[in-house]
Amino acid sequence: MTVLAHRTDTLTRDALAVLQPGFEGTTAPAWLLRRVGEGLTAVGLFGRNIASPEQLAALTAQLRTERDDVLVAIDEEGGDVTRLEVRGGSSFPGNLALGAVDDIDLTRDVARELGRRLAECGVNLNWAPSADVNSNPDNPVIGVRSFGADTHLAARHTAAYVQGLQAAGVAACTKHFPGHGDTNVDSHHALPRIDVDLDTLQARELVPFKAAIEAGTKAVMSAHILVPALDPTRPATLSPQILTGLLRGELGYEGLIVTDGMEMNAIAGTYGIERGSVLAIAAGADAICVGGGLADEATVLRLRDALVAAVREGALPEERLADAAARVRALAAWTRGARPDAQPEGSRASGIGLTAARRAVVVTGSAKPLTAPYVATLAPVANIAVGDETPWGVAAELAELLPGTAAGVYPEGSSAGDVMAAAGDRTVVVVVRDAHRHPWMTEVLDALVEARPDTEVVEMGLPRTEPRGALYIATHGASRVCGRAAAEVIAGA
């Protein structure tokens, strides 16, 4: 082999190694297996790839026939954002519920149990937890995915989550650096901007990430956000000042830096995914996450070839690409050798998700026992991170406890009259999600409570409005177990 051919082969393998692509289907397509054999070191899984734990275990085993240390990544936060249980809802409450309980041992145990289930299925890299401080209650994309608005609470629970997940042998990927909590724009749609000074960033946004680094997080995910105090021109994912200067230099982080999804419009709509990927690696990122929307071989080849071309043209230093690929391979080697810690005596793993969800419920008021209520779910449009395929609410859970329960779903444009007409003489249970961000929802809710004072209310998002109704339940999340916990309160169980 000539020197040029060897260099080309090395560049190609390194370019493949830094990609974390997705794919369609519940088995690995031939093209993906071929690319894994050629050097692709990581694969990302989404809800479309998962039908059952058994099927997922078979899929990851199939991938490892080509490479035994392949990184299999997933966005499994628990709570509202679940891929493992995308069709039924998560068995775990999300971060806000854990923050509301504020028991770091519980958070650590929940993360350990979630990690154990992932590891059993062959998943070894989790794009979680969210370390964002939800300082802006109108944030459309973080919300209940955050442990809360208190910086130090978010920090201690982020660290506990990282420790629990990695104790199960699954690498944590703490996100979204340097902090996505103070935005009012969803980066799936546009480029958010955070206009705060350096002192505020140091005292608020960066504290949970420092805690995660001290806890040994194996990966950190960058945010597609513009933070002028750190870099006035480029979003964090593409910023040498933020990824290399701040994260690597000032914070001393040595692990893997992963980008958020490059097809998100904050990057794809401004730089394009090929140029964006080159700029991200040059800035200090080590792995390119893509595949939530673009999940085909052509995308992988486009990004591979863009990285190789950038090296040859001098736009990307060869040693930077090599360093990024080496960090990916180092994490893959860690996961292959990871040995889960033994579960402590008296472990609360059995049913721990429901236990945590019950502890997170806050109830205001009281109500008469119900027999067969009418559950009206006021449904906002789901953000892309959560997705609209995962069921939420209390209707199904309540129907198990109170047979004869009826239900309806009401989108924007519905009225209180619509709900009352369908409910008849049944007691109405209104279920909302972030009512404070949706004026139409608040209007319907207020009209129902005024017309029917015995109305019961369940808030499954961020509880920001004043409690109302005969009974007001804040679950701090919309996972299946949060719905179950609320249904138990309503049914008097």
CSV table of C-alpha atoms in Angstrom, one decimal:
chain,number,residue,atom,x,y,z
A,1,MET,CA,0.0,0.0,0.0
A,2,THR,CA,1.4,3.4,-0.9
A,3,VAL,CA,1.7,6.2,1.6
A,4,LEU,CA,-1.1,8.2,-0.1
A,5,ALA,CA,-3.4,5.2,-0.1
A,6,HIS,CA,-2.7,4.5,3.6
A,7,ARG,CA,-3.4,8.1,4.5
A,8,THR,CA,-6.6,8.1,2.6
A,9,ASP,CA,-7.7,4.9,4.3
A,10,THR,CA,-6.8,6.4,7.7
A,11,LEU,CA,-8.7,9.6,7.0
A,12,THR,CA,-11.8,7.7,5.8
A,13,ARG,CA,-11.8,5.5,8.9
A,14,ASP,CA,-11.4,8.5,11.2
A,15,ALA,CA,-14.1,10.4,9.4
A,16,LEU,CA,-16.5,7.4,9.9
A,17,ALA,CA,-15.4,7.0,13.5
A,18,VAL,CA,-16.6,10.5,14.5
A,19,LEU,CA,-20.2,10.0,13.1
A,20,GLN,CA,-23.2,8.8,15.2
A,21,PRO,CA,-25.8,8.2,12.5
A,22,GLY,CA,-29.3,6.8,12.8
A,23,PHE,CA,-31.1,4.5,10.4
A,24,GLU,CA,-34.6,3.2,9.6
A,25,GLY,CA,-36.1,-0.1,10.8
A,26,THR,CA,-35.8,-2.5,13.7
A,27,THR,CA,-32.9,-4.5,12.2
A,28,ALA,CA,-29.6,-3.1,11.0
A,29,PRO,CA,-29.6,-2.5,7.2
A,30,ALA,CA,-26.8,-4.0,5.2
A,31,TRP,CA,-25.3,-0.6,4.5
A,32,LEU,CA,-25.0,0.2,8.2
A,33,LEU,CA,-23.3,-3.1,9.0
A,34,ARG,CA,-20.9,-2.5,6.1
A,35,ARG,CA,-19.9,0.9,7.3
A,36,VAL,CA,-19.4,-0.4,10.9
A,37,GLY,CA,-17.0,-2.9,9.4
A,38,GLU,CA,-15.2,0.0,7.6
A,39,GLY,CA,-14.7,2.0,10.8
A,40,LEU,CA,-18.0,3.5,11.9
A,41,THR,CA,-17.7,3.3,15.7
A,42,ALA,CA,-21.1,4.6,16.9
A,43,VAL,CA,-24.8,4.3,15.9
A,44,GLY,CA,-27.7,6.3,17.3
A,45,LEU,CA,-31.1,4.7,18.0
A,46,PHE,CA,-34.5,6.4,18.0
A,47,GLY,CA,-38.0,5.3,18.8
A,48,ARG,CA,-38.5,4.0,15.2
A,49,ASN,CA,-35.8,1.4,15.9
A,50,ILE,CA,-37.4,-0.1,19.0
A,51,ALA,CA,-40.3,-2.5,19.3
A,52,SER,CA,-39.4,-4.4,22.5
A,53,PRO,CA,-36.5,-5.1,24.8
A,54,GLU,CA,-35.9,-8.5,23.1
A,55,GLN,CA,-35.9,-7.0,19.6
A,56,LEU,CA,-33.5,-4.2,20.8
A,57,ALA,CA,-31.1,-6.7,22.3
A,58,ALA,CA,-31.1,-8.7,19.0
A,59,LEU,CA,-30.4,-5.5,17.1
A,60,THR,CA,-27.5,-4.5,19.2
A,61,ALA,CA,-26.1,-8.0,19.0
A,62,GLN,CA,-26.4,-7.8,15.2
A,63,LEU,CA,-24.4,-4.6,15.2
A,64,ARG,CA,-21.7,-6.2,17.4
A,65,THR,CA,-21.1,-9.0,14.9
A,66,GLU,CA,-19.3,-6.3,12.9
A,67,ARG,CA,-17.5,-4.5,15.7
A,68,ASP,CA,-17.7,-5.8,19.3
A,69,ASP,CA,-17.0,-2.4,20.8
A,70,VAL,CA,-19.5,-0.4,18.8
A,71,LEU,CA,-21.1,2.5,20.7
A,72,VAL,CA,-24.9,2.2,20.7
A,73,ALA,CA,-26.4,5.5,21.7
A,74,ILE,CA,-29.9,6.5,22.6
A,75,ASP,CA,-31.8,9.5,23.8
A,76,GLU,CA,-33.4,8.0,26.9
A,77,GLU,CA,-33.9,10.6,29.5
A,78,GLY,CA,-36.9,8.8,31.1
A,79,GLY,CA,-39.9,10.9,31.8
A,80,ASP,CA,-41.3,12.7,28.8
A,81,VAL,CA,-38.4,11.9,26.5
A,82,THR,CA,-38.2,8.1,26.1
A,83,ARG,CA,-37.2,5.9,23.2
A,84,LEU,CA,-37.0,2.6,25.1
A,85,GLU,CA,-40.8,2.9,25.9
A,86,VAL,CA,-41.8,5.2,23.2
A,87,ARG,CA,-45.2,3.5,22.5
A,88,GLY,CA,-46.3,3.1,26.1
A,89,GLY,CA,-44.7,5.8,28.1
A,90,SER,CA,-41.7,5.7,30.4
A,91,SER,CA,-41.6,3.6,33.6
A,92,PHE,CA,-39.5,6.4,35.1
A,93,PRO,CA,-40.4,10.0,36.0
A,94,GLY,CA,-38.2,12.7,34.4
A,95,ASN,CA,-35.8,15.1,35.8
A,96,LEU,CA,-38.3,17.7,37.1
A,97,ALA,CA,-40.0,15.1,39.2
A,98,LEU,CA,-36.7,13.9,40.6
A,99,GLY,CA,-35.8,17.5,41.4
A,100,ALA,CA,-39.1,18.1,43.1
A,101,VAL,CA,-38.4,15.1,45.4
A,102,ASP,CA,-34.8,16.3,45.9
A,103,ASP,CA,-33.4,13.0,47.1
A,104,ILE,CA,-30.1,12.5,45.5
A,105,ASP,CA,-30.0,8.8,46.5
A,106,LEU,CA,-33.3,8.3,44.7
A,107,THR,CA,-32.0,10.1,41.6
A,108,ARG,CA,-28.9,7.9,41.6
A,109,ASP,CA,-31.0,4.8,42.0
A,110,VAL,CA,-33.4,5.7,39.3
A,111,ALA,CA,-30.5,6.4,36.9
A,112,ARG,CA,-28.9,3.1,37.9
A,113,GLU,CA,-32.0,1.2,37.2
A,114,LEU,CA,-32.6,2.9,33.9
A,115,GLY,CA,-29.0,2.2,32.9
A,116,ARG,CA,-29.4,-1.4,33.9
A,117,ARG,CA,-32.3,-1.8,31.5
A,118,LEU,CA,-30.4,-0.1,28.7
A,119,ALA,CA,-27.3,-2.3,29.3
A,120,GLU,CA,-29.5,-5.4,29.2
A,121,CYS,CA,-30.5,-4.4,25.7
A,122,GLY,CA,-27.0,-3.7,24.6
A,123,VAL,CA,-27.1,0.1,24.7
A,124,ASN,CA,-24.0,1.6,26.2
A,125,LEU,CA,-24.2,5.4,25.6
A,126,ASN,CA,-27.1,7.5,26.8
A,127,TRP,CA,-27.6,11.1,25.6
A,128,ALA,CA,-28.6,12.1,29.1
A,129,PRO,CA,-29.0,13.7,31.6
A,130,SER,CA,-30.1,17.3,30.8
A,131,ALA,CA,-28.1,19.6,33.1
A,132,ASP,CA,-29.9,22.7,31.9
A,133,VAL,CA,-31.1,25.1,34.6
A,134,ASN,CA,-34.6,25.9,33.6
A,135,SER,CA,-34.3,29.6,34.5
A,136,ASN,CA,-36.8,30.6,31.8
A,137,PRO,CA,-40.2,29.0,32.6
A,138,ASP,CA,-41.4,29.8,29.0
A,139,ASN,CA,-38.6,27.6,27.6
A,140,PRO,CA,-40.4,25.6,24.9
A,141,VAL,CA,-37.9,22.7,24.7
A,142,ILE,CA,-36.4,22.1,28.2
A,143,GLY,CA,-39.1,22.5,30.8
A,144,VAL,CA,-39.7,19.2,32.7
A,145,ARG,CA,-36.5,17.8,31.2
A,146,SER,CA,-34.6,20.0,33.7
A,147,PHE,CA,-34.1,19.1,37.3
A,148,GLY,CA,-35.4,22.6,38.1
A,149,ALA,CA,-34.7,26.3,38.2
A,150,ASP,CA,-32.4,26.2,41.2
A,151,THR,CA,-28.7,26.0,40.0
A,152,HIS,CA,-27.4,23.9,42.9
A,153,LEU,CA,-30.3,21.5,42.9
A,154,ALA,CA,-29.7,20.9,39.2
A,155,ALA,CA,-26.0,20.4,39.9
A,156,ARG,CA,-26.3,17.8,42.7
A,157,HIS,CA,-29.0,15.8,40.8
A,158,THR,CA,-27.0,15.9,37.5
A,159,ALA,CA,-24.0,14.5,39.4
A,160,ALA,CA,-26.1,11.8,41.0
A,161,TYR,CA,-27.7,10.8,37.7
A,162,VAL,CA,-24.3,10.5,36.0
A,163,GLN,CA,-23.0,8.3,38.8
A,164,GLY,CA,-26.0,6.1,38.8
A,165,LEU,CA,-26.1,5.6,35.0
A,166,GLN,CA,-22.4,4.9,34.8
A,167,ALA,CA,-22.6,2.5,37.7
A,168,ALA,CA,-24.7,0.4,35.4
A,169,GLY,CA,-21.9,0.4,32.8
A,170,VAL,CA,-23.7,2.9,30.5
A,171,ALA,CA,-21.8,6.1,29.5
A,172,ALA,CA,-23.6,9.4,30.4
A,173,CYS,CA,-23.7,12.2,28.0
A,174,THR,CA,-24.5,15.4,29.9
A,175,LYS,CA,-26.3,18.1,27.9
A,176,HIS,CA,-26.8,20.8,26.5
A,177,PHE,CA,-23.5,22.6,27.1
A,178,PRO,CA,-23.1,25.5,28.0
A,179,GLY,CA,-26.8,25.4,29.1
A,180,HIS,CA,-30.1,25.6,27.2
A,181,GLY,CA,-32.4,26.6,30.1
A,182,ASP,CA,-32.7,30.4,29.5
A,183,THR,CA,-34.0,30.2,25.9
A,184,ASN,CA,-37.4,30.9,24.5
A,185,VAL,CA,-36.7,29.3,21.1
A,186,ASP,CA,-36.5,25.6,20.2
A,187,SER,CA,-33.2,24.9,18.5
A,188,HIS,CA,-35.0,22.2,16.4
A,189,HIS,CA,-36.6,25.1,14.6
A,190,ALA,CA,-34.2,28.1,14.9
A,191,LEU,CA,-31.1,29.3,16.6
A,192,PRO,CA,-31.7,30.4,20.2
A,193,ARG,CA,-29.7,33.2,21.8
A,194,ILE,CA,-28.8,33.6,25.5
A,195,ASP,CA,-28.0,37.2,26.4
A,196,VAL,CA,-26.5,37.0,29.8
A,197,ASP,CA,-23.1,38.1,31.1
A,198,LEU,CA,-20.2,35.9,32.0
A,199,ASP,CA,-20.8,36.2,35.7
A,200,THR,CA,-24.3,34.9,35.3
A,201,LEU,CA,-23.1,32.0,33.1
A,202,GLN,CA,-20.5,31.0,35.6
A,203,ALA,CA,-22.9,31.2,38.6
A,204,ARG,CA,-25.8,29.6,36.9
A,205,GLU,CA,-25.5,27.7,33.6
A,206,LEU,CA,-22.0,26.2,34.1
A,207,VAL,CA,-22.4,24.9,37.7
A,208,PRO,CA,-24.3,21.7,36.8
A,209,PHE,CA,-21.7,20.9,34.1
A,210,LYS,CA,-18.9,21.4,36.5
A,211,ALA,CA,-20.6,18.9,38.8
A,212,ALA,CA,-21.1,16.4,36.0
A,213,ILE,CA,-17.4,16.7,35.1
A,214,GLU,CA,-16.4,16.1,38.7
A,215,ALA,CA,-18.7,13.1,38.8
A,216,GLY,CA,-16.8,11.6,35.8
A,217,THR,CA,-19.3,12.0,32.9
A,218,LYS,CA,-18.0,10.2,29.9
A,219,ALA,CA,-19.5,12.5,27.4
A,220,VAL,CA,-20.9,16.1,27.1
A,221,MET,CA,-23.3,17.2,24.4
A,222,SER,CA,-23.1,20.7,23.0
A,223,ALA,CA,-26.0,23.0,22.4
A,224,HIS,CA,-27.0,24.7,19.2
A,225,ILE,CA,-27.3,28.1,21.0
A,226,LEU,CA,-25.6,31.5,20.5
A,227,VAL,CA,-24.1,32.9,23.7
A,228,PRO,CA,-22.6,36.2,22.8
A,229,ALA,CA,-20.8,36.6,26.1
A,230,LEU,CA,-18.7,33.5,25.1
A,231,ASP,CA,-18.7,33.8,21.3
A,232,PRO,CA,-20.7,36.5,19.5
A,233,THR,CA,-20.6,34.8,16.1
A,234,ARG,CA,-20.9,31.0,16.3
A,235,PRO,CA,-23.3,28.8,18.2
A,236,ALA,CA,-21.7,26.6,20.9
A,237,THR,CA,-21.5,23.5,18.8
A,238,LEU,CA,-19.3,25.3,16.3
A,239,SER,CA,-17.4,27.5,18.7
A,240,PRO,CA,-13.7,26.9,19.5
A,241,GLN,CA,-14.0,29.4,22.3
A,242,ILE,CA,-16.8,27.4,23.9
A,243,LEU,CA,-15.7,23.8,23.2
A,244,THR,CA,-12.0,24.0,23.3
A,245,GLY,CA,-11.4,27.2,25.3
A,246,LEU,CA,-14.1,26.9,27.9
A,247,LEU,CA,-15.0,23.2,28.1
A,248,ARG,CA,-11.6,21.7,27.5
A,249,GLY,CA,-9.4,24.5,28.8
A,250,GLU,CA,-11.1,26.3,31.7
A,251,LEU,CA,-13.2,23.4,32.9
A,252,GLY,CA,-10.5,20.8,32.2
A,253,TYR,CA,-12.9,18.3,30.6
A,254,GLU,CA,-11.1,15.4,28.8
A,255,GLY,CA,-14.0,13.1,27.8
A,256,LEU,CA,-16.0,12.9,24.6
A,257,ILE,CA,-17.8,16.0,23.2
A,258,VAL,CA,-20.9,15.1,21.2
A,259,THR,CA,-22.9,17.5,19.1
A,260,ASP,CA,-26.7,17.8,19.3
A,261,GLY,CA,-28.5,16.6,16.2
A,262,MET,CA,-26.9,18.3,13.2
A,263,GLU,CA,-30.0,18.2,11.2
A,264,MET,CA,-31.7,20.5,13.7
A,265,ASN,CA,-32.6,23.8,12.0
A,266,ALA,CA,-30.3,25.9,14.2
A,267,ILE,CA,-27.4,24.3,12.3
A,268,ALA,CA,-28.8,22.8,9.1
A,269,GLY,CA,-30.7,26.0,8.3
A,270,THR,CA,-27.8,28.3,8.8
A,271,TYR,CA,-24.6,26.4,8.0
A,272,GLY,CA,-25.8,23.1,6.4
A,273,ILE,CA,-24.9,19.8,7.9
A,274,GLU,CA,-21.7,19.2,5.9
A,275,ARG,CA,-20.1,22.5,6.7
A,276,GLY,CA,-21.6,22.5,10.2
A,277,SER,CA,-20.0,19.1,10.9
A,278,VAL,CA,-16.6,20.2,9.7
A,279,LEU,CA,-16.8,23.4,11.8
A,280,ALA,CA,-17.9,21.3,14.8
A,281,ILE,CA,-14.9,18.9,14.7
A,282,ALA,CA,-12.6,21.9,14.1
A,283,ALA,CA,-14.0,23.7,17.1
A,284,GLY,CA,-13.3,20.7,19.4
A,285,ALA,CA,-16.3,18.4,19.1
A,286,ASP,CA,-15.4,14.7,18.7
A,287,ALA,CA,-18.7,13.1,17.6
A,288,ILE,CA,-21.4,14.2,15.1
A,289,CYS,CA,-24.9,13.2,16.1
A,290,VAL,CA,-27.2,12.9,13.0
A,291,GLY,CA,-30.0,10.6,12.2
A,292,GLY,CA,-33.1,11.9,14.0
A,293,GLY,CA,-34.4,13.1,10.6
A,294,LEU,CA,-31.7,12.1,8.1
A,295,ALA,CA,-31.2,8.4,8.5
A,296,ASP,CA,-29.8,6.9,5.3
A,297,GLU,CA,-26.4,5.9,3.9
A,298,ALA,CA,-26.2,8.9,1.6
A,299,THR,CA,-26.1,11.2,4.7
A,300,VAL,CA,-23.3,9.2,6.3
A,301,LEU,CA,-21.3,9.3,3.0
A,302,ARG,CA,-21.9,13.0,2.6
A,303,LEU,CA,-20.5,13.7,6.1
A,304,ARG,CA,-17.6,11.3,5.7
A,305,ASP,CA,-16.6,12.8,2.4
A,306,ALA,CA,-17.0,16.4,3.7
A,307,LEU,CA,-14.6,15.7,6.6
A,308,VAL,CA,-12.1,14.0,4.4
A,309,ALA,CA,-12.2,16.8,1.9
A,310,ALA,CA,-11.8,19.4,4.6
A,311,VAL,CA,-8.6,17.8,5.8
A,312,ARG,CA,-7.2,17.6,2.3
A,313,GLU,CA,-8.1,21.3,1.6
A,314,GLY,CA,-6.6,22.5,4.9
A,315,ALA,CA,-9.9,23.6,6.5
A,316,LEU,CA,-9.7,20.9,9.2
A,317,PRO,CA,-6.3,19.8,10.7
A,318,GLU,CA,-5.7,16.2,10.2
A,319,GLU,CA,-4.5,15.8,13.8
A,320,ARG,CA,-7.8,17.3,15.1
A,321,LEU,CA,-9.8,14.7,13.2
A,322,ALA,CA,-7.5,12.0,14.4
A,323,ASP,CA,-7.8,13.2,18.0
A,324,ALA,CA,-11.6,13.2,17.8
A,325,ALA,CA,-11.7,9.7,16.4
A,326,ALA,CA,-9.3,8.5,19.1
A,327,ARG,CA,-11.6,9.9,21.8
A,328,VAL,CA,-14.6,8.0,20.3
A,329,ARG,CA,-12.6,4.8,20.2
A,330,ALA,CA,-11.5,5.4,23.8
A,331,LEU,CA,-15.1,5.6,25.0
A,332,ALA,CA,-16.0,2.5,23.0
A,333,ALA,CA,-13.1,0.7,24.7
A,334,TRP,CA,-14.4,1.9,28.1
A,335,THR,CA,-17.9,0.6,27.5
A,336,ARG,CA,-16.5,-2.8,26.3
A,337,GLY,CA,-14.6,-3.2,29.6
A,338,ALA,CA,-17.2,-1.6,31.9
A,339,ARG,CA,-18.5,-3.8,34.7
A,340,PRO,CA,-21.7,-2.7,36.3
A,341,ASP,CA,-21.5,-2.1,40.1
A,342,ALA,CA,-23.4,-4.6,42.2
A,343,GLN,CA,-26.8,-3.4,43.3
A,344,PRO,CA,-26.6,-2.3,47.0
A,345,GLU,CA,-28.4,-4.3,49.6
A,346,GLY,CA,-32.0,-3.2,50.0
A,347,SER,CA,-32.0,-1.8,46.5
A,348,ARG,CA,-35.1,0.1,45.6
A,349,ALA,CA,-34.8,-0.9,41.9
A,350,SER,CA,-38.1,-2.9,41.9
A,351,GLY,CA,-40.8,-0.4,41.0
A,352,ILE,CA,-38.5,2.5,41.7
A,353,GLY,CA,-39.9,4.6,38.9
A,354,LEU,CA,-43.5,4.6,40.2
A,355,THR,CA,-42.2,5.1,43.8
A,356,ALA,CA,-40.4,8.2,42.6
A,357,ALA,CA,-43.4,9.5,40.6
A,358,ARG,CA,-45.6,9.1,43.7
A,359,ARG,CA,-43.2,11.1,45.8
A,360,ALA,CA,-43.1,13.9,43.2
A,361,VAL,CA,-46.8,14.5,43.2
A,362,VAL,CA,-48.0,17.7,45.0
A,363,VAL,CA,-51.7,17.9,45.8
A,364,THR,CA,-53.7,21.0,46.6
A,365,GLY,CA,-57.3,20.8,47.8
A,366,SER,CA,-59.5,17.8,48.3
A,367,ALA,CA,-62.4,16.3,46.4
A,368,LYS,CA,-65.2,13.9,46.8
A,369,PRO,CA,-64.7,10.2,45.8
A,370,LEU,CA,-65.3,9.7,42.1
A,371,THR,CA,-66.9,6.7,40.3
A,372,ALA,CA,-66.7,7.3,36.5
A,373,PRO,CA,-65.3,10.8,35.7
A,374,TYR,CA,-64.8,12.4,32.4
A,375,VAL,CA,-61.1,13.1,31.6
A,376,ALA,CA,-60.5,16.0,29.2
A,377,THR,CA,-56.9,16.3,28.0
A,378,LEU,CA,-56.0,19.7,26.7
A,379,ALA,CA,-53.3,18.8,24.3
A,380,PRO,CA,-50.6,21.1,23.0
A,381,VAL,CA,-48.4,20.4,20.1
A,382,ALA,CA,-45.5,18.2,21.4
A,383,ASN,CA,-42.0,19.5,21.0
A,384,ILE,CA,-39.7,17.5,18.7
A,385,ALA,CA,-37.5,16.2,21.5
A,386,VAL,CA,-40.5,14.6,23.2
A,387,GLY,CA,-42.3,13.5,20.0
A,388,ASP,CA,-46.0,13.0,19.5
A,389,GLU,CA,-46.0,9.2,19.4
A,390,THR,CA,-45.6,8.7,23.1
A,391,PRO,CA,-49.0,8.6,25.0
A,392,TRP,CA,-49.4,10.8,28.1
A,393,GLY,CA,-52.1,11.8,30.5
A,394,VAL,CA,-54.2,10.1,33.2
A,395,ALA,CA,-57.2,8.7,31.2
A,396,ALA,CA,-55.9,5.2,30.6
A,397,GLU,CA,-54.5,4.8,34.1
A,398,LEU,CA,-57.6,6.2,35.7
A,399,ALA,CA,-59.8,3.9,33.7
A,400,GLU,CA,-58.0,0.9,35.2
A,401,LEU,CA,-58.8,2.2,38.7
A,402,LEU,CA,-62.3,3.5,38.0
A,403,PRO,CA,-64.0,1.4,35.3
A,404,GLY,CA,-66.4,3.4,33.2
A,405,THR,CA,-64.2,6.5,33.0
A,406,ALA,CA,-64.7,8.3,29.7
A,407,ALA,CA,-62.2,10.6,28.0
A,408,GLY,CA,-61.6,13.0,25.2
A,409,VAL,CA,-58.6,14.9,23.7
A,410,TYR,CA,-59.0,18.6,23.0
A,411,PRO,CA,-56.5,20.5,20.8
A,412,GLU,CA,-56.1,24.3,20.5
A,413,GLY,CA,-59.4,25.8,19.4
A,414,SER,CA,-61.5,23.7,21.7
A,415,SER,CA,-63.8,25.4,24.3
A,416,ALA,CA,-65.0,24.7,27.8
A,417,GLY,CA,-68.5,24.1,26.2
A,418,ASP,CA,-67.1,21.3,24.1
A,419,VAL,CA,-65.8,19.6,27.2
A,420,MET,CA,-69.0,20.0,29.2
A,421,ALA,CA,-71.1,18.8,26.4
A,422,ALA,CA,-69.1,15.6,26.2
A,423,ALA,CA,-68.9,15.2,29.9
A,424,GLY,CA,-72.6,15.4,30.7
A,425,ASP,CA,-73.2,15.1,34.4
A,426,ARG,CA,-69.8,13.4,35.1
A,427,THR,CA,-67.2,15.1,37.2
A,428,VAL,CA,-64.6,16.6,34.9
A,429,VAL,CA,-60.9,15.9,35.3
A,430,VAL,CA,-58.9,18.3,33.2
A,431,VAL,CA,-55.3,17.3,32.2
A,432,VAL,CA,-53.0,20.0,31.0
A,433,ARG,CA,-49.3,20.3,30.1
A,434,ASP,CA,-47.5,23.6,30.6
A,435,ALA,CA,-50.8,25.6,30.9
A,436,HIS,CA,-48.9,28.8,31.6
A,437,ARG,CA,-47.4,28.7,28.1
A,438,HIS,CA,-50.7,28.2,26.3
A,439,PRO,CA,-53.3,31.0,26.8
A,440,TRP,CA,-56.0,28.9,25.1
A,441,MET,CA,-55.5,26.2,27.6
A,442,THR,CA,-55.7,28.5,30.5
A,443,GLU,CA,-58.9,30.1,29.1
A,444,VAL,CA,-60.6,26.7,28.8
A,445,LEU,CA,-59.4,25.6,32.2
A,446,ASP,CA,-60.6,28.8,33.9
A,447,ALA,CA,-64.0,28.5,32.3
A,448,LEU,CA,-64.4,24.9,33.3
A,449,VAL,CA,-63.5,25.6,37.0
A,450,GLU,CA,-65.9,28.6,37.1
A,451,ALA,CA,-68.8,26.6,35.5
A,452,ARG,CA,-68.1,23.5,37.5
A,453,PRO,CA,-66.4,24.1,40.8
A,454,ASP,CA,-66.0,20.3,41.4
A,455,THR,CA,-63.6,20.1,38.4
A,456,GLU,CA,-60.3,18.4,39.2
A,457,VAL,CA,-57.1,19.6,37.5
A,458,VAL,CA,-53.9,17.7,36.7
A,459,GLU,CA,-50.9,19.7,35.5
A,460,MET,CA,-48.3,17.4,33.9
A,461,GLY,CA,-45.9,20.0,32.8
A,462,LEU,CA,-44.2,22.9,34.6
A,463,PRO,CA,-46.6,24.0,37.4
A,464,ARG,CA,-46.6,27.7,37.1
A,465,THR,CA,-50.2,28.8,37.4
A,466,GLU,CA,-52.1,29.1,40.6
A,467,PRO,CA,-53.7,25.9,41.8
A,468,ARG,CA,-57.4,25.8,40.8
A,469,GLY,CA,-60.3,23.4,40.9
A,470,ALA,CA,-61.6,21.3,43.8
A,471,LEU,CA,-58.4,19.2,43.5
A,472,TYR,CA,-55.1,20.3,41.8
A,473,ILE,CA,-52.4,17.8,41.2
A,474,ALA,CA,-48.9,18.7,40.0
A,475,THR,CA,-47.1,15.6,38.7
A,476,HIS,CA,-43.9,17.4,37.4
A,477,GLY,CA,-43.9,15.3,34.3
A,478,ALA,CA,-46.0,13.4,31.8
A,479,SER,CA,-44.5,9.9,31.8
A,480,ARG,CA,-46.7,6.9,32.3
A,481,VAL,CA,-45.8,6.5,36.0
A,482,CYS,CA,-46.6,10.2,36.6
A,483,GLY,CA,-50.0,9.6,35.1
A,484,ARG,CA,-50.4,6.5,37.3
A,485,ALA,CA,-49.4,8.5,40.4
A,486,ALA,CA,-52.0,11.2,39.6
A,487,ALA,CA,-54.7,8.6,38.8
A,488,GLU,CA,-54.1,7.0,42.2
A,489,VAL,CA,-54.7,10.3,44.0
A,490,ILE,CA,-57.9,11.0,42.0
A,491,ALA,CA,-59.2,7.5,42.6
A,492,GLY,CA,-58.4,7.6,46.3
A,493,ALA,CA,-56.0,4.7,46.0
